Tab-separated table of C-alpha atoms in Angstrom:
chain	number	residue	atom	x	y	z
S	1	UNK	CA	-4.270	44.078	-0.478
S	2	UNK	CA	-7.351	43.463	1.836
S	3	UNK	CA	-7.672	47.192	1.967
S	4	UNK	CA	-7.592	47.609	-1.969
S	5	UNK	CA	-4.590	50.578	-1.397
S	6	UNK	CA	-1.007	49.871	-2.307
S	7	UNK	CA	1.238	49.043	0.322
S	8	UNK	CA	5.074	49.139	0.902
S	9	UNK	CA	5.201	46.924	4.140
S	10	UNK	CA	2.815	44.235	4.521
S	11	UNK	CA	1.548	43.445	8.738
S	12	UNK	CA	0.218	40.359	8.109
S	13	UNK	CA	1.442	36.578	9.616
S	14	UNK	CA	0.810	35.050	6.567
S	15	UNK	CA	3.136	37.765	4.663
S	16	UNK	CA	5.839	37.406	7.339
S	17	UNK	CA	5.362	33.504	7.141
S	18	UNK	CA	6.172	33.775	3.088
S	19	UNK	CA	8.931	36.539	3.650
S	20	UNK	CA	6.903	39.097	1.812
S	21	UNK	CA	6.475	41.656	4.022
S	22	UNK	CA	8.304	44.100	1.986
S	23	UNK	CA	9.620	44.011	-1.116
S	24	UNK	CA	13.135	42.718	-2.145
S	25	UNK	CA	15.111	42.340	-5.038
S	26	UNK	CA	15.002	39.375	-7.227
S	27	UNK	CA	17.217	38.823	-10.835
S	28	UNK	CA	15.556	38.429	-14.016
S	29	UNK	CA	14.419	34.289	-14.519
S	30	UNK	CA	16.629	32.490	-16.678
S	31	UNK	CA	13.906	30.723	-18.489
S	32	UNK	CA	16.139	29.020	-20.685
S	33	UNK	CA	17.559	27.132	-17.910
S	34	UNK	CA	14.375	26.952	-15.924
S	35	UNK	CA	11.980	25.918	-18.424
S	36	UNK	CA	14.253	25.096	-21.455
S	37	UNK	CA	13.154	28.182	-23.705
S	38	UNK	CA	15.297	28.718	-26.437
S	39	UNK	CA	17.550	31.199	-26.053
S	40	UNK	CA	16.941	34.705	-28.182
S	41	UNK	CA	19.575	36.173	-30.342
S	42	UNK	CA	21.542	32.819	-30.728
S	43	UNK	CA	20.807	33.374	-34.353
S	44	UNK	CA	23.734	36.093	-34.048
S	45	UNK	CA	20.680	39.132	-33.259
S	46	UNK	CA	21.471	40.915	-29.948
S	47	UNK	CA	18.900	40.567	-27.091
S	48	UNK	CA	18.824	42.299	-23.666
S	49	UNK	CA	16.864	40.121	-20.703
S	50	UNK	CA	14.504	43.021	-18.784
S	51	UNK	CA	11.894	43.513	-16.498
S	52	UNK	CA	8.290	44.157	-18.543
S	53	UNK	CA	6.221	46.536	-16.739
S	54	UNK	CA	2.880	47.252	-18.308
S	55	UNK	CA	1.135	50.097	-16.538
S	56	UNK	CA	-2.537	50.902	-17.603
S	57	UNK	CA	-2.980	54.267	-19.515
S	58	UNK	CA	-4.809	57.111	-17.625
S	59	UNK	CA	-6.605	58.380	-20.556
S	60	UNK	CA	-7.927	55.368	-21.882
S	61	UNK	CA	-10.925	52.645	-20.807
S	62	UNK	CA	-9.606	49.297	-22.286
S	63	UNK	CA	-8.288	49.861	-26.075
S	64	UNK	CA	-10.268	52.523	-26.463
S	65	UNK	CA	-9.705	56.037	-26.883
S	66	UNK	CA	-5.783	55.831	-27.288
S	67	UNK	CA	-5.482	55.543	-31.156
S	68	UNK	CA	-7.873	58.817	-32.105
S	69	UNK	CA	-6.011	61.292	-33.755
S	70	UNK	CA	-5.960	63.648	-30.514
S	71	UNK	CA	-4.699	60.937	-28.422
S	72	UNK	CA	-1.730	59.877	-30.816
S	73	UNK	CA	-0.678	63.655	-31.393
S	74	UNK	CA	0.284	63.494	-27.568
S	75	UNK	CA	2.872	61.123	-28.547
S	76	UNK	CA	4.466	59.611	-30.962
S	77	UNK	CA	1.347	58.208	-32.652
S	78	UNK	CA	1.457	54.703	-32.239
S	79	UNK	CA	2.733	51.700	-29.825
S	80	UNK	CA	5.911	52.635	-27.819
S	81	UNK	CA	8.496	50.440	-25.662
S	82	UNK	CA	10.257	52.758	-23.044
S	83	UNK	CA	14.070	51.498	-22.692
S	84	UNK	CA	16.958	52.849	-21.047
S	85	UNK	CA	19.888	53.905	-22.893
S	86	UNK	CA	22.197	50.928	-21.616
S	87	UNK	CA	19.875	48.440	-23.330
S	88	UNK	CA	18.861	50.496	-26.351
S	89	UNK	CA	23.324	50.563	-26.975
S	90	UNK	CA	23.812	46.735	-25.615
S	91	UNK	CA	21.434	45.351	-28.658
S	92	UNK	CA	22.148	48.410	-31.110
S	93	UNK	CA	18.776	50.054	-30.818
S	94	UNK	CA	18.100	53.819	-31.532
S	95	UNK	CA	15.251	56.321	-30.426
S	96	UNK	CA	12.126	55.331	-32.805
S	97	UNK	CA	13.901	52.205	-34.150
S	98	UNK	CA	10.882	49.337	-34.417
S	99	UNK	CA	12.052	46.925	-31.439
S	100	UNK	CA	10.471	43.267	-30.669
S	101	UNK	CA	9.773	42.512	-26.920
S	102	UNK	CA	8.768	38.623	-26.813
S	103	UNK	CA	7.949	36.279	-24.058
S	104	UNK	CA	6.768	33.183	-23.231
S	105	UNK	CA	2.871	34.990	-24.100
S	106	UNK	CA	4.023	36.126	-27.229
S	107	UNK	CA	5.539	39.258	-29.299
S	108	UNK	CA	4.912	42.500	-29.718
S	109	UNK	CA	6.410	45.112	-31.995
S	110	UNK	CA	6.732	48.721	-31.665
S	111	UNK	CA	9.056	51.366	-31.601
S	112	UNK	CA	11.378	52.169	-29.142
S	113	UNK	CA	11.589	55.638	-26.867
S	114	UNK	CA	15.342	55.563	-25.668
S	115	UNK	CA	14.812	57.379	-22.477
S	116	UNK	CA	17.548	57.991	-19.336
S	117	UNK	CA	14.061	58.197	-17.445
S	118	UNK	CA	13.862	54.110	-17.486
S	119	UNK	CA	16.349	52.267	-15.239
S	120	UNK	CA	18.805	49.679	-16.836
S	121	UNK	CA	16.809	46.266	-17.232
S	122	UNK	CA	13.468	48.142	-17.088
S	123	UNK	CA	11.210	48.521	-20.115
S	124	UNK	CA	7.760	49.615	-20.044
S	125	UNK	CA	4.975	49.332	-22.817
S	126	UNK	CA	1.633	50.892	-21.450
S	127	UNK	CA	-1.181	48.503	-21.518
S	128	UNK	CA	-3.551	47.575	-24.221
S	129	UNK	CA	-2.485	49.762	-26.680
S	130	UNK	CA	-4.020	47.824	-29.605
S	131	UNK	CA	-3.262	49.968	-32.942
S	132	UNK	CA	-2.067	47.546	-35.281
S	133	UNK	CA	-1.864	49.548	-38.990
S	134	UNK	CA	1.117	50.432	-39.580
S	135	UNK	CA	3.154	48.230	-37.034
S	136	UNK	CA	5.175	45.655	-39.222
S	137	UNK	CA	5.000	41.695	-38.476
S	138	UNK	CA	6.995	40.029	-35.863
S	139	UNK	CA	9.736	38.084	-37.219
S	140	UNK	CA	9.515	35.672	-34.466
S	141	UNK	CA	5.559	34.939	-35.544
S	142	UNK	CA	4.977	36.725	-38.498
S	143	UNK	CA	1.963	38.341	-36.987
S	144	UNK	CA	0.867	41.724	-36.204
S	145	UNK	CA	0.080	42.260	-32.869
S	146	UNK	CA	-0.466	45.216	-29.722
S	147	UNK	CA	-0.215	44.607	-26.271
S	148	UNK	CA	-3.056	42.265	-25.489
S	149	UNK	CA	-1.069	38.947	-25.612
């Protein structure tokens, strides 16, 4: 915004001109009929279509500072894809199961936090979490890889 705050409703001609004034629902892309991606699962895996939100971490400056031992005993020590139970049941995924999320920018791989806190077709991974032992290739790329894409 020209003030640098977040707003809900947009005052401005050019905003009103585009319709985006205030925000409105739009469906997930279908990017395999938009741009001719190949579909996921149709190798018989299960796949869910969500929204991606990656919100930066308060207690971190870039990568740094999140993988130190005090930071990971906060959680669950290591890269984590919020999901809502609807999504984590429609592709057979459990709390802490290791889940892909890939896009046209690539994969990443971490495990999931099954959580009735995330909305159906929501998932959130917090940005630039780049810890990388432990997390198991992609089987998409066959690369290791945190959220830095």
């Amino acid at each position: 915004t020209l003030t640098g705050r977040q707003h809900f409703f947009l005052d401005h001609d050019w905003m009103h001109e585009l319709g985006e004034a205030l925000p409105i629902y739009r469906p997930p892309l279908d990017m395999n009929r938009l741009f001719g991606e190949p579909r996921l699962g149709s190798d018989g895996q299960r796949e869910v279509t969500v929204r991606y939100l990656t919100p930066h971490n308060k207690w971190s400056i870039h990568s740094e500072y999140q993988d130190n031992l005090f930071m990971l005993s906060l959680s669950r020590g290591g890269q984590v894809i919020w999901m809502a139970p609807q999504d984590a049941e429609a592709i057979g995924v459990l709390d802490n199961d290791w889940v892909e999320a890939v896009n046209r920018n690539g994969v990443v791989v971490a495990r999931a936090v099954v959580s009735h806190r995330m909305p159906e077709g929501t998932v959130y991974m917090h940005h630039a979490q780049e810890r990388t032992v432990a997390v198991p290739k992609t089987e998409a790329t066959g690369k290791r890889g945190g959220t830095h894409n």
